[in-house]
Amino acid sequence: NDYVSLPNSINMGTSDFTLSIWLKTDDVSSRQHVFQQTGSNDNRVIAINSGGSLTSRLGGSGSDQLSGVTLSTDTWYHIVLVHDNSENTLKWYVNGTEQNTNNSVNVQSNTGTFYLGTNSDADDKFFNGQIDEVRIWNDVRTAAEIADNKDDELVGNESGLAAYYKMSDGTGTTLTDNSSNSNNGTLTNLSLINISETTRLLSIWYALNFLKK
């Protein structure tokens, strides 16, 4: 039951943000939490439902905010979730293509820790698959910016970049934040030996393997 703890780099309820992530799931037989926030307002940011439906519960008051996309196993997807705070909207992009826009989301204020690969108590809904190139921005990224950056590594000092995890750097149980903000993550039941080469779009990348035991 593997997961990563990430220090809070943005307050999701009071700011614009864009979350970008590459993932490949090995199992869609039960609900998995890909990106989760802890705390009293435990924002369930990105999840995969049984059957592969890609969803969020950000500002959903117990109801899922659907992306309109169903994921298949053993397939890489580039997933982006954009929150416009002034408009109270969540906009989904999958593989560079705009999907659903969720309206009137009213995301709860929270400065709690983020988790990759589990629920807010780190005891259930474990992700089974690979995660790569996690990027947290403190602004609303445009469709053009998303398309331009999705297949390239960043320098790390880009404007608006709050945290950046290449999934290839770190020591021991530390996952390096490759932005200039030092928001390093902590690996639980994982180590950097779980980082494996993966071929995406004819390029060699490194991804962190998550196993649900």
PDB file of C-alpha atoms in Angstrom:
ATOM      1  CA  ASN A   1       0.000   0.000   0.000  1.00  0.00           C
ATOM      2  CA  ASP A   2       2.219   2.732  -1.394  1.00  0.00           C
ATOM      3  CA  TYR A   3       1.772   6.485  -1.262  1.00  0.00           C
ATOM      4  CA  VAL A   4       3.615   9.806  -1.259  1.00  0.00           C
ATOM      5  CA  SER A   5       3.066  12.721   1.158  1.00  0.00           C
ATOM      6  CA  LEU A   6       3.557  16.181  -0.336  1.00  0.00           C
ATOM      7  CA  PRO A   7       3.692  19.454   1.632  1.00  0.00           C
ATOM      8  CA  ASN A   8       0.927  21.890   0.817  1.00  0.00           C
ATOM      9  CA  SER A   9       2.027  24.299  -1.909  1.00  0.00           C
ATOM     10  CA  ILE A  10      -1.326  26.037  -2.565  1.00  0.00           C
ATOM     11  CA  ASN A  11      -4.635  26.614  -0.774  1.00  0.00           C
ATOM     12  CA  MET A  12      -7.018  24.967  -3.207  1.00  0.00           C
ATOM     13  CA  GLY A  13     -10.063  26.738  -1.800  1.00  0.00           C
ATOM     14  CA  THR A  14      -8.810  30.302  -2.076  1.00  0.00           C
ATOM     15  CA  SER A  15      -6.684  30.377  -5.208  1.00  0.00           C
ATOM     16  CA  ASP A  16      -6.482  29.564  -8.869  1.00  0.00           C
ATOM     17  CA  PHE A  17      -4.597  26.346  -9.494  1.00  0.00           C
ATOM     18  CA  THR A  18      -3.749  23.830 -12.178  1.00  0.00           C
ATOM     19  CA  LEU A  19      -2.821  20.244 -11.389  1.00  0.00           C
ATOM     20  CA  SER A  20      -1.104  18.245 -14.118  1.00  0.00           C
ATOM     21  CA  ILE A  21      -0.228  14.553 -13.901  1.00  0.00           C
ATOM     22  CA  TRP A  22       0.671  11.600 -16.107  1.00  0.00           C
ATOM     23  CA  LEU A  23      -0.687   8.244 -14.943  1.00  0.00           C
ATOM     24  CA  LYS A  24      -1.275   4.663 -15.993  1.00  0.00           C
ATOM     25  CA  THR A  25      -3.574   2.489 -13.898  1.00  0.00           C
ATOM     26  CA  ASP A  26      -3.228  -1.279 -13.710  1.00  0.00           C
ATOM     27  CA  ASP A  27      -6.653  -1.917 -12.162  1.00  0.00           C
ATOM     28  CA  VAL A  28     -10.106  -0.297 -12.416  1.00  0.00           C
ATOM     29  CA  SER A  29     -12.019  -2.853 -10.350  1.00  0.00           C
ATOM     30  CA  SER A  30     -12.447  -0.486  -7.366  1.00  0.00           C
ATOM     31  CA  ARG A  31     -12.194   3.234  -6.516  1.00  0.00           C
ATOM     32  CA  GLN A  32      -8.666   4.644  -6.300  1.00  0.00           C
ATOM     33  CA  HIS A  33      -7.543   8.062  -5.072  1.00  0.00           C
ATOM     34  CA  VAL A  34      -4.772   9.494  -7.216  1.00  0.00           C
ATOM     35  CA  PHE A  35      -4.384  12.921  -5.593  1.00  0.00           C
ATOM     36  CA  GLN A  36      -5.941  13.628  -2.194  1.00  0.00           C
ATOM     37  CA  GLN A  37      -5.759  16.349   0.453  1.00  0.00           C
ATOM     38  CA  THR A  38      -5.814  15.721   4.198  1.00  0.00           C
ATOM     39  CA  GLY A  39      -7.418  17.834   6.922  1.00  0.00           C
ATOM     40  CA  SER A  40     -10.951  18.750   7.994  1.00  0.00           C
ATOM     41  CA  ASN A  41     -11.881  19.732   4.434  1.00  0.00           C
ATOM     42  CA  ASP A  42     -10.257  16.715   2.831  1.00  0.00           C
ATOM     43  CA  ASN A  43     -10.452  17.665  -0.824  1.00  0.00           C
ATOM     44  CA  ARG A  44     -10.583  14.549  -2.997  1.00  0.00           C
ATOM     45  CA  VAL A  45      -8.835  16.028  -5.956  1.00  0.00           C
ATOM     46  CA  ILE A  46      -8.472  13.250  -8.553  1.00  0.00           C
ATOM     47  CA  ALA A  47      -9.930   9.742  -8.278  1.00  0.00           C
ATOM     48  CA  ILE A  48     -10.725   6.791 -10.534  1.00  0.00           C
ATOM     49  CA  ASN A  49     -14.032   5.060  -9.890  1.00  0.00           C
ATOM     50  CA  SER A  50     -14.747   1.381 -10.367  1.00  0.00           C
ATOM     51  CA  GLY A  51     -14.966   0.872 -14.112  1.00  0.00           C
ATOM     52  CA  GLY A  52     -12.454   3.646 -14.851  1.00  0.00           C
ATOM     53  CA  SER A  53     -14.516   6.852 -14.605  1.00  0.00           C
ATOM     54  CA  LEU A  54     -12.159   9.790 -13.952  1.00  0.00           C
ATOM     55  CA  THR A  55     -13.590  12.076 -11.297  1.00  0.00           C
ATOM     56  CA  SER A  56     -13.025  14.622  -8.530  1.00  0.00           C
ATOM     57  CA  ARG A  57     -14.880  15.555  -5.376  1.00  0.00           C
ATOM     58  CA  LEU A  58     -13.487  19.075  -5.105  1.00  0.00           C
ATOM     59  CA  GLY A  59     -16.365  21.227  -3.852  1.00  0.00           C
ATOM     60  CA  GLY A  60     -18.761  18.411  -4.663  1.00  0.00           C
ATOM     61  CA  SER A  61     -20.484  18.219  -1.240  1.00  0.00           C
ATOM     62  CA  GLY A  62     -20.301  14.445  -1.353  1.00  0.00           C
ATOM     63  CA  SER A  63     -20.977  14.141  -5.079  1.00  0.00           C
ATOM     64  CA  ASP A  64     -18.439  13.395  -7.771  1.00  0.00           C
ATOM     65  CA  GLN A  65     -17.447  16.014 -10.339  1.00  0.00           C
ATOM     66  CA  LEU A  66     -17.139  13.979 -13.517  1.00  0.00           C
ATOM     67  CA  SER A  67     -14.494  14.544 -16.166  1.00  0.00           C
ATOM     68  CA  GLY A  68     -16.483  12.838 -18.912  1.00  0.00           C
ATOM     69  CA  VAL A  69     -13.618  10.388 -19.505  1.00  0.00           C
ATOM     70  CA  THR A  70     -13.314   6.680 -18.709  1.00  0.00           C
ATOM     71  CA  LEU A  71      -9.780   5.349 -18.304  1.00  0.00           C
ATOM     72  CA  SER A  72      -8.549   1.968 -19.472  1.00  0.00           C
ATOM     73  CA  THR A  73      -5.838  -0.119 -17.837  1.00  0.00           C
ATOM     74  CA  ASP A  74      -2.276  -0.237 -19.161  1.00  0.00           C
ATOM     75  CA  THR A  75      -2.661   3.106 -20.977  1.00  0.00           C
ATOM     76  CA  TRP A  76      -0.859   6.380 -20.234  1.00  0.00           C
ATOM     77  CA  TYR A  77      -3.031   9.480 -19.799  1.00  0.00           C
ATOM     78  CA  HIS A  78      -2.096  13.113 -19.317  1.00  0.00           C
ATOM     79  CA  ILE A  79      -4.673  14.573 -16.914  1.00  0.00           C
ATOM     80  CA  VAL A  80      -5.046  18.249 -16.063  1.00  0.00           C
ATOM     81  CA  LEU A  81      -7.513  19.824 -13.641  1.00  0.00           C
ATOM     82  CA  VAL A  82      -7.849  23.631 -13.720  1.00  0.00           C
ATOM     83  CA  HIS A  83      -9.582  25.587 -10.955  1.00  0.00           C
ATOM     84  CA  ASP A  84     -10.686  29.145 -11.707  1.00  0.00           C
ATOM     85  CA  ASN A  85     -11.397  30.566  -8.256  1.00  0.00           C
ATOM     86  CA  SER A  86     -13.304  33.649  -9.407  1.00  0.00           C
ATOM     87  CA  GLU A  87     -15.552  31.548 -11.659  1.00  0.00           C
ATOM     88  CA  ASN A  88     -15.907  28.605  -9.214  1.00  0.00           C
ATOM     89  CA  THR A  89     -15.196  26.157 -12.034  1.00  0.00           C
ATOM     90  CA  LEU A  90     -13.125  23.020 -12.558  1.00  0.00           C
ATOM     91  CA  LYS A  91     -12.076  22.323 -16.119  1.00  0.00           C
ATOM     92  CA  TRP A  92     -10.719  18.946 -17.198  1.00  0.00           C
ATOM     93  CA  TYR A  93      -8.196  18.198 -19.946  1.00  0.00           C
ATOM     94  CA  VAL A  94      -7.181  14.658 -20.921  1.00  0.00           C
ATOM     95  CA  ASN A  95      -4.329  14.123 -23.381  1.00  0.00           C
ATOM     96  CA  GLY A  96      -4.466  17.808 -24.277  1.00  0.00           C
ATOM     97  CA  THR A  97      -8.167  17.809 -25.164  1.00  0.00           C
ATOM     98  CA  GLU A  98     -10.689  19.817 -23.133  1.00  0.00           C
ATOM     99  CA  GLN A  99     -13.344  17.680 -21.441  1.00  0.00           C
ATOM    100  CA  ASN A 100     -16.072  18.565 -18.905  1.00  0.00           C
ATOM    101  CA  THR A 101     -16.290  21.851 -17.020  1.00  0.00           C
ATOM    102  CA  ASN A 102     -17.760  21.493 -13.518  1.00  0.00           C
ATOM    103  CA  ASN A 103     -19.607  24.651 -12.378  1.00  0.00           C
ATOM    104  CA  SER A 104     -20.354  26.142  -8.925  1.00  0.00           C
ATOM    105  CA  VAL A 105     -17.767  23.938  -7.246  1.00  0.00           C
ATOM    106  CA  ASN A 106     -17.022  26.154  -4.183  1.00  0.00           C
ATOM    107  CA  VAL A 107     -13.831  24.354  -3.159  1.00  0.00           C
ATOM    108  CA  GLN A 108     -13.223  24.262   0.607  1.00  0.00           C
ATOM    109  CA  SER A 109     -10.261  26.143   2.075  1.00  0.00           C
ATOM    110  CA  ASN A 110      -7.542  23.748   3.186  1.00  0.00           C
ATOM    111  CA  THR A 111      -3.798  23.952   3.780  1.00  0.00           C
ATOM    112  CA  GLY A 112      -3.391  20.259   4.663  1.00  0.00           C
ATOM    113  CA  THR A 113      -0.868  17.821   3.252  1.00  0.00           C
ATOM    114  CA  PHE A 114      -1.383  16.296  -0.189  1.00  0.00           C
ATOM    115  CA  TYR A 115      -1.202  12.553  -0.808  1.00  0.00           C
ATOM    116  CA  LEU A 116      -0.436  10.727  -4.024  1.00  0.00           C
ATOM    117  CA  GLY A 117      -1.967   7.276  -4.171  1.00  0.00           C
ATOM    118  CA  THR A 118      -4.315   6.996  -1.173  1.00  0.00           C
ATOM    119  CA  ASN A 119      -7.237   8.541   0.747  1.00  0.00           C
ATOM    120  CA  SER A 120      -7.037  11.262   3.418  1.00  0.00           C
ATOM    121  CA  ASP A 121      -6.287   8.755   6.217  1.00  0.00           C
ATOM    122  CA  ALA A 122      -3.715   6.848   4.128  1.00  0.00           C
ATOM    123  CA  ASP A 123      -5.523   3.587   4.840  1.00  0.00           C
ATOM    124  CA  ASP A 124      -7.740   2.916   1.814  1.00  0.00           C
ATOM    125  CA  LYS A 125      -8.432   3.660  -1.870  1.00  0.00           C
ATOM    126  CA  PHE A 126      -4.823   2.945  -2.819  1.00  0.00           C
ATOM    127  CA  PHE A 127      -3.755   3.649  -6.399  1.00  0.00           C
ATOM    128  CA  ASN A 128      -2.420   0.739  -8.430  1.00  0.00           C
ATOM    129  CA  GLY A 129      -0.245   1.830 -11.355  1.00  0.00           C
ATOM    130  CA  GLN A 130       2.368   4.409 -12.306  1.00  0.00           C
ATOM    131  CA  ILE A 131       2.481   8.180 -11.795  1.00  0.00           C
ATOM    132  CA  ASP A 132       4.839  10.618 -13.488  1.00  0.00           C
ATOM    133  CA  GLU A 133       5.482  14.361 -14.003  1.00  0.00           C
ATOM    134  CA  VAL A 134       3.280  15.821 -11.243  1.00  0.00           C
ATOM    135  CA  ARG A 135       3.005  19.608 -11.575  1.00  0.00           C
ATOM    136  CA  ILE A 136       1.133  22.040  -9.315  1.00  0.00           C
ATOM    137  CA  TRP A 137       0.636  25.566 -10.608  1.00  0.00           C
ATOM    138  CA  ASN A 138      -0.807  28.527  -8.707  1.00  0.00           C
ATOM    139  CA  ASP A 139      -2.541  29.932 -11.764  1.00  0.00           C
ATOM    140  CA  VAL A 140      -5.080  29.049 -14.451  1.00  0.00           C
ATOM    141  CA  ARG A 141      -3.191  27.389 -17.289  1.00  0.00           C
ATOM    142  CA  THR A 142      -4.574  27.906 -20.759  1.00  0.00           C
ATOM    143  CA  ALA A 143      -5.329  25.162 -23.268  1.00  0.00           C
ATOM    144  CA  ALA A 144      -2.339  26.297 -25.334  1.00  0.00           C
ATOM    145  CA  GLU A 145       0.027  26.187 -22.322  1.00  0.00           C
ATOM    146  CA  ILE A 146      -1.213  22.713 -21.388  1.00  0.00           C
ATOM    147  CA  ALA A 147      -0.702  21.397 -24.910  1.00  0.00           C
ATOM    148  CA  ASP A 148       2.724  23.024 -25.252  1.00  0.00           C
ATOM    149  CA  ASN A 149       4.113  21.610 -21.993  1.00  0.00           C
ATOM    150  CA  LYS A 150       2.553  18.179 -21.584  1.00  0.00           C
ATOM    151  CA  ASP A 151       5.235  16.181 -23.432  1.00  0.00           C
ATOM    152  CA  ASP A 152       8.276  18.132 -22.226  1.00  0.00           C
ATOM    153  CA  GLU A 153      10.167  18.292 -18.945  1.00  0.00           C
ATOM    154  CA  LEU A 154      10.168  21.725 -17.321  1.00  0.00           C
ATOM    155  CA  VAL A 155      13.208  23.729 -16.260  1.00  0.00           C
ATOM    156  CA  GLY A 156      11.674  24.202 -12.798  1.00  0.00           C
ATOM    157  CA  ASN A 157      11.706  27.990 -12.511  1.00  0.00           C
ATOM    158  CA  GLU A 158       8.659  28.686 -14.688  1.00  0.00           C
ATOM    159  CA  SER A 159       6.334  31.446 -13.506  1.00  0.00           C
ATOM    160  CA  GLY A 160       3.432  30.104 -11.441  1.00  0.00           C
ATOM    161  CA  LEU A 161       5.026  26.688 -10.802  1.00  0.00           C
ATOM    162  CA  ALA A 162       4.421  25.850  -7.118  1.00  0.00           C
ATOM    163  CA  ALA A 163       5.721  22.263  -7.096  1.00  0.00           C
ATOM    164  CA  TYR A 164       7.144  19.869  -9.677  1.00  0.00           C
ATOM    165  CA  TYR A 165       7.891  16.158  -9.252  1.00  0.00           C
ATOM    166  CA  LYS A 166       9.739  14.472 -12.123  1.00  0.00           C
ATOM    167  CA  MET A 167       9.614  11.172 -10.156  1.00  0.00           C
ATOM    168  CA  SER A 168      13.269  10.553 -10.932  1.00  0.00           C
ATOM    169  CA  ASP A 169      15.107  12.525  -8.224  1.00  0.00           C
ATOM    170  CA  GLY A 170      15.532  12.056  -4.487  1.00  0.00           C
ATOM    171  CA  THR A 171      17.399  10.231  -1.732  1.00  0.00           C
ATOM    172  CA  GLY A 172      16.109   7.469   0.522  1.00  0.00           C
ATOM    173  CA  THR A 173      12.451   8.212   1.236  1.00  0.00           C
ATOM    174  CA  THR A 174      12.640  11.785  -0.086  1.00  0.00           C
ATOM    175  CA  LEU A 175      11.070  12.684  -3.430  1.00  0.00           C
ATOM    176  CA  THR A 176      12.634  15.853  -4.793  1.00  0.00           C
ATOM    177  CA  ASP A 177      10.583  18.877  -5.763  1.00  0.00           C
ATOM    178  CA  ASN A 178      12.187  19.942  -9.041  1.00  0.00           C
ATOM    179  CA  SER A 179      10.757  23.447  -8.826  1.00  0.00           C
ATOM    180  CA  SER A 180      12.617  26.203  -6.979  1.00  0.00           C
ATOM    181  CA  ASN A 181      10.278  25.919  -3.954  1.00  0.00           C
ATOM    182  CA  SER A 182      11.688  22.876  -2.064  1.00  0.00           C
ATOM    183  CA  ASN A 183       8.307  21.185  -1.519  1.00  0.00           C
ATOM    184  CA  ASN A 184       9.953  17.766  -1.216  1.00  0.00           C
ATOM    185  CA  GLY A 185       7.743  14.709  -0.783  1.00  0.00           C
ATOM    186  CA  THR A 186       8.036  11.683   1.534  1.00  0.00           C
ATOM    187  CA  LEU A 187       7.724   8.129   0.211  1.00  0.00           C
ATOM    188  CA  THR A 188       5.839   5.532   2.264  1.00  0.00           C
ATOM    189  CA  ASN A 189       6.338   1.850   1.372  1.00  0.00           C
ATOM    190  CA  LEU A 190       8.131   3.165  -1.709  1.00  0.00           C
ATOM    191  CA  SER A 191      11.727   3.912  -2.573  1.00  0.00           C
ATOM    192  CA  LEU A 192      13.482   5.237  -5.614  1.00  0.00           C
ATOM    193  CA  ILE A 193      14.024   1.659  -6.780  1.00  0.00           C
ATOM    194  CA  ASN A 194      10.295   1.761  -7.569  1.00  0.00           C
ATOM    195  CA  ILE A 195      11.084   4.262 -10.295  1.00  0.00           C
ATOM    196  CA  SER A 196      11.153   2.451 -13.627  1.00  0.00           C
ATOM    197  CA  GLU A 197      11.827   3.468 -17.185  1.00  0.00           C
ATOM    198  CA  THR A 198       8.700   3.776 -19.267  1.00  0.00           C
ATOM    199  CA  THR A 199       8.295   4.564 -22.936  1.00  0.00           C
ATOM    200  CA  ARG A 200       5.823   7.360 -23.656  1.00  0.00           C
ATOM    201  CA  LEU A 201       5.522   8.947 -27.061  1.00  0.00           C
ATOM    202  CA  LEU A 202       8.849   7.429 -28.172  1.00  0.00           C
ATOM    203  CA  SER A 203      10.716   9.026 -25.252  1.00  0.00           C
ATOM    204  CA  ILE A 204      12.182   7.436 -22.126  1.00  0.00           C
ATOM    205  CA  TRP A 205      10.724   8.807 -18.882  1.00  0.00           C
ATOM    206  CA  TYR A 206      10.829   7.646 -15.279  1.00  0.00           C
ATOM    207  CA  ALA A 207       7.673   6.838 -13.319  1.00  0.00           C
ATOM    208  CA  LEU A 208       6.967   5.886  -9.723  1.00  0.00           C
ATOM    209  CA  ASN A 209       5.277   2.485  -9.329  1.00  0.00           C
ATOM    210  CA  PHE A 210       2.401   2.279  -6.818  1.00  0.00           C
ATOM    211  CA  LEU A 211       1.238  -1.154  -5.675  1.00  0.00           C
ATOM    212  CA  LYS A 212      -1.968  -1.963  -3.813  1.00  0.00           C
ATOM    213  CA  LYS A 213      -1.145  -4.933  -1.590  1.00  0.00           C
TER     214      LYS A 213
END
